[in-house]
Coordinates of C-alpha atoms and ligand atoms in Angstrom, one line a residue:
X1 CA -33.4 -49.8 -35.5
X2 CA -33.5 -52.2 -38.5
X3 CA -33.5 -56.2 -38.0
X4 CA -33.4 -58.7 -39.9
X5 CA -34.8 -62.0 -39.7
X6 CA -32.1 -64.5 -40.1
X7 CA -34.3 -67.5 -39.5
X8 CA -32.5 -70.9 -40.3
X9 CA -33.4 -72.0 -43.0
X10 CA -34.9 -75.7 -42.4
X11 CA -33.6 -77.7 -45.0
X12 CA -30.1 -76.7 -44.5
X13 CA -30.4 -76.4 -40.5
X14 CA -31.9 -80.1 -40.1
X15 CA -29.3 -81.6 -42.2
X16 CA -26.4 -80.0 -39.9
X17 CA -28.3 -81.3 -36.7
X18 CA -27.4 -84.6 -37.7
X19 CA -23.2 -84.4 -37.5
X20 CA -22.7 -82.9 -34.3
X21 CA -20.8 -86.6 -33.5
X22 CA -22.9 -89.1 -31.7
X23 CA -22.2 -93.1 -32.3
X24 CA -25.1 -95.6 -32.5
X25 CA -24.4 -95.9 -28.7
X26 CA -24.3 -92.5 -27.3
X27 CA -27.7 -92.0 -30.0
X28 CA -29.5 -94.6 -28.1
X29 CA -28.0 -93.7 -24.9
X30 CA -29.6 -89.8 -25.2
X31 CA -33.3 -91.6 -26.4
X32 CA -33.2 -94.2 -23.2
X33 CA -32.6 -90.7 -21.1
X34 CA -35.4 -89.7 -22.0
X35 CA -37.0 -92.9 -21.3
X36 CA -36.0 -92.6 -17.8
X37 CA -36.9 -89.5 -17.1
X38 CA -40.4 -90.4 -18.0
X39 CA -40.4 -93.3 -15.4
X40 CA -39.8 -95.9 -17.1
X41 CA -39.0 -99.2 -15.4
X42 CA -38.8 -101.5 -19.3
X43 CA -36.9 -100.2 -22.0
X44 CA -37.3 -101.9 -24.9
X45 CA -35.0 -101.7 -28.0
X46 CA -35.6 -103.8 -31.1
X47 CA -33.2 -104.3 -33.7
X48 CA -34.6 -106.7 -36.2
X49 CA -32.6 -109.0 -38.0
X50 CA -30.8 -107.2 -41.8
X51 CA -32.8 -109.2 -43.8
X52 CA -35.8 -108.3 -42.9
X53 CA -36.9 -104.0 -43.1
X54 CA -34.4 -101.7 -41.6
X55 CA -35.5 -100.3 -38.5
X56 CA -35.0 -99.5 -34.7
X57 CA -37.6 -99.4 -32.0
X58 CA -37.2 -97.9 -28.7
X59 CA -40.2 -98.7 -26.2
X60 CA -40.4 -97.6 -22.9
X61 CA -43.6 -97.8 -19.6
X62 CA -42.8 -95.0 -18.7
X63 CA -45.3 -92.0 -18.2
X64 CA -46.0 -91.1 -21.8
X65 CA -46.8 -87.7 -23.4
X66 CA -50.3 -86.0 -24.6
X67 CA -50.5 -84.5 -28.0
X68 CA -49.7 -81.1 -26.8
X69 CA -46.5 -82.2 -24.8
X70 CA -45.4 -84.4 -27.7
X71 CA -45.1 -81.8 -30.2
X72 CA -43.2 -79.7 -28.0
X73 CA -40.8 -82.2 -28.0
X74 CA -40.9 -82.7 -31.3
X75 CA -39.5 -79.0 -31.5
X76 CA -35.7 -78.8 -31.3
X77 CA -35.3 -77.1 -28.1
X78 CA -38.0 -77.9 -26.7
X79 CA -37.1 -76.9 -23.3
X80 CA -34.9 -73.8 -22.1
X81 CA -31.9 -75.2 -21.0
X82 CA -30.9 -72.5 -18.3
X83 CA -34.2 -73.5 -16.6
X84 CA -33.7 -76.0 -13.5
X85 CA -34.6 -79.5 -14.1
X86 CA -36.7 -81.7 -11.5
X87 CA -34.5 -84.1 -9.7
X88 CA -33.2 -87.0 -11.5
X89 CA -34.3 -85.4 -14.9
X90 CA -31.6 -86.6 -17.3
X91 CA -31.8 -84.2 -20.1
X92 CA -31.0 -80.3 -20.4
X93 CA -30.9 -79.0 -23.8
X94 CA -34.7 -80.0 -25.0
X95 CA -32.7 -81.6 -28.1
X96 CA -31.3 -85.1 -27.9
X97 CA -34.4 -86.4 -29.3
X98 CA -34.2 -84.9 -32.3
X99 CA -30.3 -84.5 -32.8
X100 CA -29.8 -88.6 -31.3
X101 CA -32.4 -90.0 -34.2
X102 CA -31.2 -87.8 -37.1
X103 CA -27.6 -88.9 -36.4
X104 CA -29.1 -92.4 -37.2
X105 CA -31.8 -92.3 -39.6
X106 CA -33.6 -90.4 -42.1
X107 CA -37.4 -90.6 -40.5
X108 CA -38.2 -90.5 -36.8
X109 CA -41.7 -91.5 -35.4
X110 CA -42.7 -90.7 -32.2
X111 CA -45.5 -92.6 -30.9
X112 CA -47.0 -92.1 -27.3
X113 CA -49.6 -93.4 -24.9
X114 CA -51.1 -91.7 -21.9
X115 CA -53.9 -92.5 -20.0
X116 CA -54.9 -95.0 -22.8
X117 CA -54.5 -91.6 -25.4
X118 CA -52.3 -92.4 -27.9
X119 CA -50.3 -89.7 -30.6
X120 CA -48.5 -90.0 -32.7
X121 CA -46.0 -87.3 -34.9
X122 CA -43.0 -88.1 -37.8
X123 CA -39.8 -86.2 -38.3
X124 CA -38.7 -87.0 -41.8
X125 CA -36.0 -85.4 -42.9
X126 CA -36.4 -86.1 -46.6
X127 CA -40.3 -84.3 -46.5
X128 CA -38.7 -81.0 -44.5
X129 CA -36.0 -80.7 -47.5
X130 CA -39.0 -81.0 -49.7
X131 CA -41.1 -78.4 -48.1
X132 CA -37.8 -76.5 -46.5
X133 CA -40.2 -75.9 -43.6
X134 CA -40.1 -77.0 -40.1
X135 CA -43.2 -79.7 -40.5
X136 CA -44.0 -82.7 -38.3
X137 CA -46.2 -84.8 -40.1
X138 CA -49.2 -86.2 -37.6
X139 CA -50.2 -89.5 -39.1
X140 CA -53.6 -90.3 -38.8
X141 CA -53.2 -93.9 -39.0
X142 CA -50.8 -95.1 -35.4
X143 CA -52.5 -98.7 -35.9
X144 CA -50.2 -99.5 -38.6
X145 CA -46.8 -97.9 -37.3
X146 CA -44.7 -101.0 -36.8
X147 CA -44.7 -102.2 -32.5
X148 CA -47.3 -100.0 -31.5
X149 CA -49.5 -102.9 -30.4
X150 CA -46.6 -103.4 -27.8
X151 CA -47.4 -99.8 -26.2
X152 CA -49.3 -100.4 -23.0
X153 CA -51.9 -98.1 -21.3
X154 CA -49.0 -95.2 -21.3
X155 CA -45.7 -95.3 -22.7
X156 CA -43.3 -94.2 -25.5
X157 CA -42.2 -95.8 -28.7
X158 CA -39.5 -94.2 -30.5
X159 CA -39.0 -95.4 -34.1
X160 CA -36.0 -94.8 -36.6
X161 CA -36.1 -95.7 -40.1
X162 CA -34.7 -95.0 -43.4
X163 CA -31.6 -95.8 -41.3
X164 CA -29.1 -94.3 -43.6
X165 CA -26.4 -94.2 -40.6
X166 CA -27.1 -96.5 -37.5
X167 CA -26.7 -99.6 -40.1
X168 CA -25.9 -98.1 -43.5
X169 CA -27.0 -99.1 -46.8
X170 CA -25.7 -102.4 -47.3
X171 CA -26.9 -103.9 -44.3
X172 CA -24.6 -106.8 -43.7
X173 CA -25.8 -109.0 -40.9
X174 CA -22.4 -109.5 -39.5
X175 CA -22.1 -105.9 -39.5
X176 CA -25.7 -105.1 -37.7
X177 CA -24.8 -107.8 -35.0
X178 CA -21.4 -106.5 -34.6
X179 CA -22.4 -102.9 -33.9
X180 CA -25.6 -104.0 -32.1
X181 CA -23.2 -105.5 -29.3
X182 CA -20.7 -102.8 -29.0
X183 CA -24.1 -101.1 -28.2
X184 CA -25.3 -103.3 -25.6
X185 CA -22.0 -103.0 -23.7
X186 CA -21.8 -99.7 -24.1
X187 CA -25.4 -99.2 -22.4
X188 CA -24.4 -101.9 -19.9
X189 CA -22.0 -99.7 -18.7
X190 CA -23.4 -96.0 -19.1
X191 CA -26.9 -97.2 -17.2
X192 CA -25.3 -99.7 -14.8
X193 CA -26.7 -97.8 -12.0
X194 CA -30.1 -98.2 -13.1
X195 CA -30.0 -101.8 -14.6
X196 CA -28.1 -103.0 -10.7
X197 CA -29.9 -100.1 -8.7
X198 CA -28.5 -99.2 -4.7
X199 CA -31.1 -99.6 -2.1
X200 CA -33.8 -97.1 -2.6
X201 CA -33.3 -96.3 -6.2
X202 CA -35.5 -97.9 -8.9
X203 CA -34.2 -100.5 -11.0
X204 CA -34.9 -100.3 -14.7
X205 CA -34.7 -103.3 -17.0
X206 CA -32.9 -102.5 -20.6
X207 CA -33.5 -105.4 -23.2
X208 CA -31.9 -105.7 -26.7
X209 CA -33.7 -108.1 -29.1
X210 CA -35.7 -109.5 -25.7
X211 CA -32.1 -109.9 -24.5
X212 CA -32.0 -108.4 -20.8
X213 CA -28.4 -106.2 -20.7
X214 CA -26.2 -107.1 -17.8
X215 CA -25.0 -104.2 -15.6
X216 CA -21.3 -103.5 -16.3
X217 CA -19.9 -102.3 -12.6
X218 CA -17.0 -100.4 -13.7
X219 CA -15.1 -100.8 -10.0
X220 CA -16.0 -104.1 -9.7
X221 CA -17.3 -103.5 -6.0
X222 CA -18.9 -106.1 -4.7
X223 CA -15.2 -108.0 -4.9
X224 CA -13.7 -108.1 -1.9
X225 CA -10.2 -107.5 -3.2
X226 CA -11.0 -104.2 -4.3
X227 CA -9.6 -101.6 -2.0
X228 CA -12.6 -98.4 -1.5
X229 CA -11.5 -95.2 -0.7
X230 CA -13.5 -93.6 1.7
X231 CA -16.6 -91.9 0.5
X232 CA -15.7 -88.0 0.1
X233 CA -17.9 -85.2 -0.8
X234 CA -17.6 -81.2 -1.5
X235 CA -19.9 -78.4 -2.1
X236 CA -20.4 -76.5 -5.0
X237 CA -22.4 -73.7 -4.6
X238 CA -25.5 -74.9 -3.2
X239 CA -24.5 -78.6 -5.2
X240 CA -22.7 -81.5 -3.7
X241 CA -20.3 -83.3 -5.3
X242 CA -19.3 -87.3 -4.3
X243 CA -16.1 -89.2 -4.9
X244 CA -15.2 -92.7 -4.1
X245 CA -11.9 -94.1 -5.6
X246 CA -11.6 -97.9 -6.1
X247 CA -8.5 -99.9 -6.7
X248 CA -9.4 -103.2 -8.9
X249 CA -8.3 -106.4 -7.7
X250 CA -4.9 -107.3 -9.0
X251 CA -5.1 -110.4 -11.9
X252 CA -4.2 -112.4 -9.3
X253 CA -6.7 -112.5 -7.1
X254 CA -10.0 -112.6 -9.6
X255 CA -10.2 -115.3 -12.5
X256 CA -8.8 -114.6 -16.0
X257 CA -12.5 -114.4 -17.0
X258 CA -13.2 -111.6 -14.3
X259 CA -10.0 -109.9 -15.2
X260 CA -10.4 -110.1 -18.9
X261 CA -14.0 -108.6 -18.1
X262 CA -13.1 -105.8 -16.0
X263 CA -10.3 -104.9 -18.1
X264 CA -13.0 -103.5 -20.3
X265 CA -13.5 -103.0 -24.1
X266 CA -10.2 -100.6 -24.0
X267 CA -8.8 -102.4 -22.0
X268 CA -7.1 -101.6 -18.1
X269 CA -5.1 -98.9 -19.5
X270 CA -7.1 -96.8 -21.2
X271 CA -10.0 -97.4 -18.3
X272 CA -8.0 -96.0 -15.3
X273 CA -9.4 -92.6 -14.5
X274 CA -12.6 -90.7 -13.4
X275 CA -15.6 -91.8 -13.9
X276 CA -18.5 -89.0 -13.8
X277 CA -21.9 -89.4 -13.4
X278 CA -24.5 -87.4 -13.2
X279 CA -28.1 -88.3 -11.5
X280 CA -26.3 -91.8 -11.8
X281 CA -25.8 -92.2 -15.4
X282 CA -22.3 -92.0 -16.5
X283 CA -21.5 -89.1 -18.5
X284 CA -17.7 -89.7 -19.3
X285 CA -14.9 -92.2 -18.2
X286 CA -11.4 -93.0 -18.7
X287 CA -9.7 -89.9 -18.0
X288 CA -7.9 -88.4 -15.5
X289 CA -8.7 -84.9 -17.0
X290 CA -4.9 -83.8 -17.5
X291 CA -4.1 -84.6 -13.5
X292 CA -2.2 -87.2 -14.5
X293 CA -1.2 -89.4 -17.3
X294 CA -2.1 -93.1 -17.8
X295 CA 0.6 -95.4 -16.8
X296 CA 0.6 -98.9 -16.2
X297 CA 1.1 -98.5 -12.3
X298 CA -1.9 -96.7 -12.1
X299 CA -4.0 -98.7 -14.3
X300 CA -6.3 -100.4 -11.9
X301 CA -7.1 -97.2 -10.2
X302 CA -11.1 -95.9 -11.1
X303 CA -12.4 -93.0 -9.3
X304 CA -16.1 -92.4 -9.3
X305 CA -17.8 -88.9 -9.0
X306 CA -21.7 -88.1 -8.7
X307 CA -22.7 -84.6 -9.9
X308 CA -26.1 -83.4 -10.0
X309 CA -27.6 -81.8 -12.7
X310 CA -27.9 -78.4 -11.1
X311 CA -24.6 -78.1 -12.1
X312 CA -24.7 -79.2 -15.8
X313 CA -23.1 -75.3 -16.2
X314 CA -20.1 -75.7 -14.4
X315 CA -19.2 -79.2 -16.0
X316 CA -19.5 -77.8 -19.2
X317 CA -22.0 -80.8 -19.7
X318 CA -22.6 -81.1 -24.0
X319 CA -25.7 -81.7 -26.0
X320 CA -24.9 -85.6 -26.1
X321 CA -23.8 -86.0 -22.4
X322 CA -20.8 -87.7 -23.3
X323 CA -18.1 -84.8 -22.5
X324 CA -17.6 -82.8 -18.8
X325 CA -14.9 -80.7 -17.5
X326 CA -14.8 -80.4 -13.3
X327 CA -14.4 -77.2 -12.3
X328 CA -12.0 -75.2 -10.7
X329 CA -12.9 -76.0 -6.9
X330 CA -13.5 -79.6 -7.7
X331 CA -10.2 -79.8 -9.7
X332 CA -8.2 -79.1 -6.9
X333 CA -9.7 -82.0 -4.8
X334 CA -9.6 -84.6 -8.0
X335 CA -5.6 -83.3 -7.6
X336 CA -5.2 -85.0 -4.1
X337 CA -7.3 -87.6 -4.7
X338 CA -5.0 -88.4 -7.8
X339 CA -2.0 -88.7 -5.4
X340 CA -3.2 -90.9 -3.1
X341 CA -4.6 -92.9 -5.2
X342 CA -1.3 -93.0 -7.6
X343 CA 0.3 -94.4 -3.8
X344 CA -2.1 -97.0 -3.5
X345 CA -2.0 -98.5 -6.8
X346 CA 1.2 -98.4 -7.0
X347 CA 1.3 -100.3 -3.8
X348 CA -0.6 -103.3 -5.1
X349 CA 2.1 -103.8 -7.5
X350 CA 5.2 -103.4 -5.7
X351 CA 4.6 -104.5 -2.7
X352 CA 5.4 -108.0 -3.2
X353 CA 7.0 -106.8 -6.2
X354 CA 9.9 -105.0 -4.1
X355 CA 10.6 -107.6 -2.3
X356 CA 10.9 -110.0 -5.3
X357 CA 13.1 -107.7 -7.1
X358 CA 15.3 -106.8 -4.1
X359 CA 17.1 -110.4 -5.0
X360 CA 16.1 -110.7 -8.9
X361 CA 17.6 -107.7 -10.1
X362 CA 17.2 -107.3 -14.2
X363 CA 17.9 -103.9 -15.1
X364 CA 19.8 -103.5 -18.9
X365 CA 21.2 -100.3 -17.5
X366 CA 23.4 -99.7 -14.5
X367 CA 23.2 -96.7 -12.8
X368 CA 26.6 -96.4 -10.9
X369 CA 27.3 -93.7 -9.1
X370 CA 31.2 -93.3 -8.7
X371 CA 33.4 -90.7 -7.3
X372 CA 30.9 -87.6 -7.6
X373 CA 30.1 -88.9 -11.4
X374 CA 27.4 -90.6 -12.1
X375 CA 27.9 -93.6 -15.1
X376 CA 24.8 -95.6 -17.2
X377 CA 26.5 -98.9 -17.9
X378 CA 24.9 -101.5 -19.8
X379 CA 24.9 -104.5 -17.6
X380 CA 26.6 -107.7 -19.0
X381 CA 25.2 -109.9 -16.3
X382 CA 21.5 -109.3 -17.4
X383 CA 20.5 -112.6 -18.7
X384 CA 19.9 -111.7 -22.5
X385 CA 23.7 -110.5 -22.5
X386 CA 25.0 -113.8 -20.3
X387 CA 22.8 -116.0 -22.6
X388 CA 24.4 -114.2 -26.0
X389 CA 28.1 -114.5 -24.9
X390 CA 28.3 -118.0 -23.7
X391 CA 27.4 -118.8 -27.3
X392 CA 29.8 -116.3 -28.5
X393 CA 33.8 -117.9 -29.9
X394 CA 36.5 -116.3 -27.5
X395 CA 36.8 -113.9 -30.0
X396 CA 33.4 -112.5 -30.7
X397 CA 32.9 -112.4 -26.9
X398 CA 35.6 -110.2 -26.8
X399 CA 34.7 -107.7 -30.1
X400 CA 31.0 -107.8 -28.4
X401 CA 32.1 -106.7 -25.4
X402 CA 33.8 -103.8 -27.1
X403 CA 30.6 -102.7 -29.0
X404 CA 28.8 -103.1 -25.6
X405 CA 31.4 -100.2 -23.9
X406 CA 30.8 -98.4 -26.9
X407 CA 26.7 -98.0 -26.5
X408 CA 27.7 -97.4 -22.6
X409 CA 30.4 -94.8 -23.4
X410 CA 28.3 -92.8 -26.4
X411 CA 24.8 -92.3 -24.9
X412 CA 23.6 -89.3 -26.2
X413 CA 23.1 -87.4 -22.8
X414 CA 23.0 -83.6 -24.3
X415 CA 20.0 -84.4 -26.5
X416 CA 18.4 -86.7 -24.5
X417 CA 18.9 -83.8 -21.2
X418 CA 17.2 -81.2 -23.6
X419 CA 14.4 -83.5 -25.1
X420 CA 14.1 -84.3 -21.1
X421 CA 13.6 -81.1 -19.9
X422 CA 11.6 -79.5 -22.8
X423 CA 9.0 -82.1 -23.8
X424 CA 9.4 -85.4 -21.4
X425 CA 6.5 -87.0 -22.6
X426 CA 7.5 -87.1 -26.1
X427 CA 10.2 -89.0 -25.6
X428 CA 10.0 -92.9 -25.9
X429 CA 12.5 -96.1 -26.5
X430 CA 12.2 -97.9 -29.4
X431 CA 9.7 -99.9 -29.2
X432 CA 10.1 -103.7 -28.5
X433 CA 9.1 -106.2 -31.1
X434 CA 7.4 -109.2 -30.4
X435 CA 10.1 -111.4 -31.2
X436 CA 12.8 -109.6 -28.8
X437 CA 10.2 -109.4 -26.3
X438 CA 9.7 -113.0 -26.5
X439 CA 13.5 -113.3 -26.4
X440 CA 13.9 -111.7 -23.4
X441 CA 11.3 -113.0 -21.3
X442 CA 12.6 -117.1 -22.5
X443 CA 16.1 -115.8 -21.3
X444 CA 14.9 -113.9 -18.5
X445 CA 13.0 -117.0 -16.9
X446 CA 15.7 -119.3 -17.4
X447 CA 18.0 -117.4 -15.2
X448 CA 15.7 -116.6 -12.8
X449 CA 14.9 -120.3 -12.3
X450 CA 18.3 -121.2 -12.0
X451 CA 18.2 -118.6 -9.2
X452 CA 15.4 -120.8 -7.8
X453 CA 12.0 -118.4 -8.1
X454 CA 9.5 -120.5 -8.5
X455 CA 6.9 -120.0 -11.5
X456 CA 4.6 -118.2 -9.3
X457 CA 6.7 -115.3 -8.9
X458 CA 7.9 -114.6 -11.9
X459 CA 5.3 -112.0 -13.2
X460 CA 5.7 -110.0 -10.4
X461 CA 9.6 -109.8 -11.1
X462 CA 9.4 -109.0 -14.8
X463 CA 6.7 -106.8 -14.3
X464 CA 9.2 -104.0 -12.5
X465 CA 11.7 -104.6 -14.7
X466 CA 12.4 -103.4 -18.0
X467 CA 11.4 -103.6 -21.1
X468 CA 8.3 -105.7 -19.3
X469 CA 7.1 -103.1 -17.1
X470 CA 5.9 -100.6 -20.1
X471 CA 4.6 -104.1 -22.1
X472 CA 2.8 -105.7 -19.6
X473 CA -0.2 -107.1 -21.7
X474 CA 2.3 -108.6 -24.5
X475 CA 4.7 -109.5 -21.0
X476 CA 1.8 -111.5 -19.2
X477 CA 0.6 -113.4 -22.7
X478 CA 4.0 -114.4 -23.7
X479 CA 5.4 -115.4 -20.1
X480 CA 1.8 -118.0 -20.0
X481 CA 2.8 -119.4 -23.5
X482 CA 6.2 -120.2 -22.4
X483 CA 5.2 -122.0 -19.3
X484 CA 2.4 -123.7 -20.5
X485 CA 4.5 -125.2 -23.1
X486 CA 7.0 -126.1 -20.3
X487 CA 4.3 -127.9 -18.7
X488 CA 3.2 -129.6 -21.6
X489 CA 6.9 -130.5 -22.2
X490 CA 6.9 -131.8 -19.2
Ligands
ATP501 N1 -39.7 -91.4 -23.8 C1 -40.3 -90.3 -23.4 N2 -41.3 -90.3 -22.6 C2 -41.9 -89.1 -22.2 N3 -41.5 -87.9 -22.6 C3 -40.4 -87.8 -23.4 C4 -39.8 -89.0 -23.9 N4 -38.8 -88.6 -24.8 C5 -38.9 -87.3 -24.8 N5 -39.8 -86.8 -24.0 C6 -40.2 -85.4 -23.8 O1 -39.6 -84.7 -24.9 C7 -38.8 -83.6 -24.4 C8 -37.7 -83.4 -25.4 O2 -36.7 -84.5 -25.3 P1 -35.2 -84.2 -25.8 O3 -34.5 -85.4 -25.5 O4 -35.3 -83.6 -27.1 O5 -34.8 -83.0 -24.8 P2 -34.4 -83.1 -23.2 O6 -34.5 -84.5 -22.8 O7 -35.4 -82.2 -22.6 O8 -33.0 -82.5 -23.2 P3 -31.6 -83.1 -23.8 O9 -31.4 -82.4 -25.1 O10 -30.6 -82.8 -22.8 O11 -31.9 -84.6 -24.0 C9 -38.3 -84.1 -23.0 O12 -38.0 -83.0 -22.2 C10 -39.6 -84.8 -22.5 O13 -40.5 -83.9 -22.0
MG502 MG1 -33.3 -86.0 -23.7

């Protein structure tokens, strides 16, 4: 048989390796992997100031490499990934390394320490177009790579420069800081299990700029307002896989602060969901893996799930650990676990909320159900419609209450039956402008203090009650304007 070598060729290949889609976050996140897999109870990143040379340090304690070993893993795929890993390893592919710094930067230096050895090797990308060969320079000089005197007896310092990504070219010091510290809570929530260990597991301290990073509790646990599931597990093949589900406190029972904290950076919405871990460091989060959509009743609901990395294969793990798919037999449990914890969550809100609403009624549409037919009438004793015709002339209240009948008697049932039945997710109200919103909720509280709720209650009551319900965020700022400037009113 003929063959042909169709070797990659290096300066083409090494360029591609750096767009398969990491962020300066998930890049660092891969490199402290490895940095825990080694051992290592420090992690050290430095990010010096823009004015100053651009660069990026990544130190670690941990066990450190000997020559051999390190240029192994200087070799993309270094490591077979349908071999087993050792417990608690954290990579699989024998590439972040490599693909997480060339994402970033241009040069990577790898300098490492065992047993008081130390070795050092460079990736640089510019040098490999040059040659179009896969060379590693070994410099013979380590004394002078930048932070190497912070290496101790063993150890691993992982340097980017020529940082042609991480920070771009103009490197704006607003810019640096700001993407610096969607790092650091990025990392504070990925490793929280390591920075705020369980009994028995070793704690590892992360520190940006000599800054120790705070760990991030996604289910906010130790609160005791948040309802636990119980602790469930199921095999998968000879694996185990662990769920807890966790209902966050409602905002009224933590401070703003803790609620504005927990809410996360995408905020309580976009948060609910699964949160999958594997050996502890959290792979993906934030999704409910098409089991259910994202609603606002469900939004304090977080489920967490520890998979080992035995079973990296049927997850579908990817080469920068940021994407997982459950498979079949643990779908079908995430499926129940979805509904009950739908029930609960919705519980926290309607409880009270029921009971409230019961007496506060302030639906814009009736739903009247008359003689086998059932009629969608606006209702002209919601608030906004009361508030509007009292300061309406006999004879606009009149022609208004024509156009009202009107809407009521021309809602478009055929199309919106079809658009129902066909694709019920795409269809969506207008959408509520500030202004109207506003307008609604100043109207709204006025009546419903007439009725005599006091302040406390009145969240709860516009919450189930449309348009608030599916504004919530804009419905909760708004409604604390409008009484704070009642109380400063007097
Ligand atoms: N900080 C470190 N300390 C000790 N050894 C390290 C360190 N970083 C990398 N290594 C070694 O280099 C190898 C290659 O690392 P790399 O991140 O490229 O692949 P991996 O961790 O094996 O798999 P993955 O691609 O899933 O991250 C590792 O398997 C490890 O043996
Ligand atoms: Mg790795």
């Amino acid at each position: 048989m003929r063959t042909y070598k169709a070797a990659p060729k290096a300066s083409m290949l090494i360029e591609s390796m750096r767009d398969i889609g990491y962020s300066l976050e998930t890049a660092l996140a891969d490199i402290i992997d490895n940095s825990i897999t080694s051992g290592a109870s420090e992690i050290d990143i430095m990010v010096p100031p823009a004015d100053t040379e651009a660069r990026l340090g990544i130190l670690d304690n941990g066990e450190g490499m000997t020559e051999e070993e390190l240029l192994n893993a200087m070799r993309p795929g270094s490591q077979n990934p349908l071999e087993g890993r050792g417990a608690a390893d954290l990579g699989r592919f024998g590439l972040g390394l490599k693909t997480a710094s060339f994402s970033q930067c241009r040069r990577l230096t790898v300098v490492t320490k065992q047993t008081g050895v130390i070795s050092a090797a460079v990736w640089d990308l510019d040098y490999v177009a040059e040659e179009d060969d896969w060379l590693v320079q070994i410099p013979e000089d380590t004394m002078s790579i930048p932070w190497v005197d912070r290496l101790g007896d063993h150890g691993t310092l992982v340097l980017w420069e020529n940082l042609d990504r991480a920070i771009g070219t103009n490197k704006i010091q607003e810019n640096l800081t700001r993407r610096t510290d969607e790092a650091c809570a990025h990392l504070e929530l990925v490793f929280h299990r390591f920075l705020a260990p369980g009994q028995k597991e070793k704690k590892v301290t992360i520190k940006v700029n000599a800054r120790p990073l705070k760990a991030f509790d996604p289910f906010h646990s130790k609160h005791t307002a948040t309802m636990k599931g119980p602790p469930e597990a199921i095999k998968v093949g000879d694996h185990e896989v662990a769920f807890q589900a966790f209902t966050l406190p409602h905002h009224k029972k933590v401070s703003p602060k803790d609620w504005e904290y927990y809410a996360g950076r995408e905020g309580y919405i976009k948060n609910q969901g699964f949160y999958v871990y594997r050996e502890r460091r959290l792979i993906i989060y934030g999704t409910w893996f098409g089991l259910a959509r994202q609603t606002d009743l469900t939004k304090l609901a977080r489920v967490r799930i520890d998979m080992p990395n035995g079973l990296d294969a049927e997850w579908k793990i990817d080469v920068k650990k940021a994407s997982a798919q459950p498979p079949p037999q643990v779908r079908d449990r995430l499926r129940r676990i979805v509904e009950t914890i739908g029930a609960t969550s919705k519980r926290v809100y309607t409880e009270r909320g029921r009971r409230l609403t019961e007496k506060n009624r302030l639906p814009i549409w009736n739903r009247v159900q008359d003689k086998g037919e059932i009629i969608y009438r606006v209702n002209r004793e919601h608030p906004v419609l009361t508030d509007f015709t009292t300061r309406l002339s006999a004879d606009l209240r009149l022609d208004f209450k024509k156009i009202i009948e009107l809407f009521g008697a021309t809602l478009p049932m055929d199309a919106l039956f079809s658009d129902l039945s066909s694709t019920p997710e795409k269809v969506a109200g207008q959408d509520v402008t500030d202004e109207t919103l506003n307008h609604s909720i100043v109207t709204a509280v006025r009546a419903l203090r007439e009725k005599g709720v006091p302040d406390d209650d009145l969240y709860d009551i516009l919450s189930l009650a449309a348009p608030f319900r599916t504004h919530l965020e804009r419905t909760e700022a708004f409604l604390k304007k409008i009484l704070e400037e009642d109380n400063a009113n007097g």
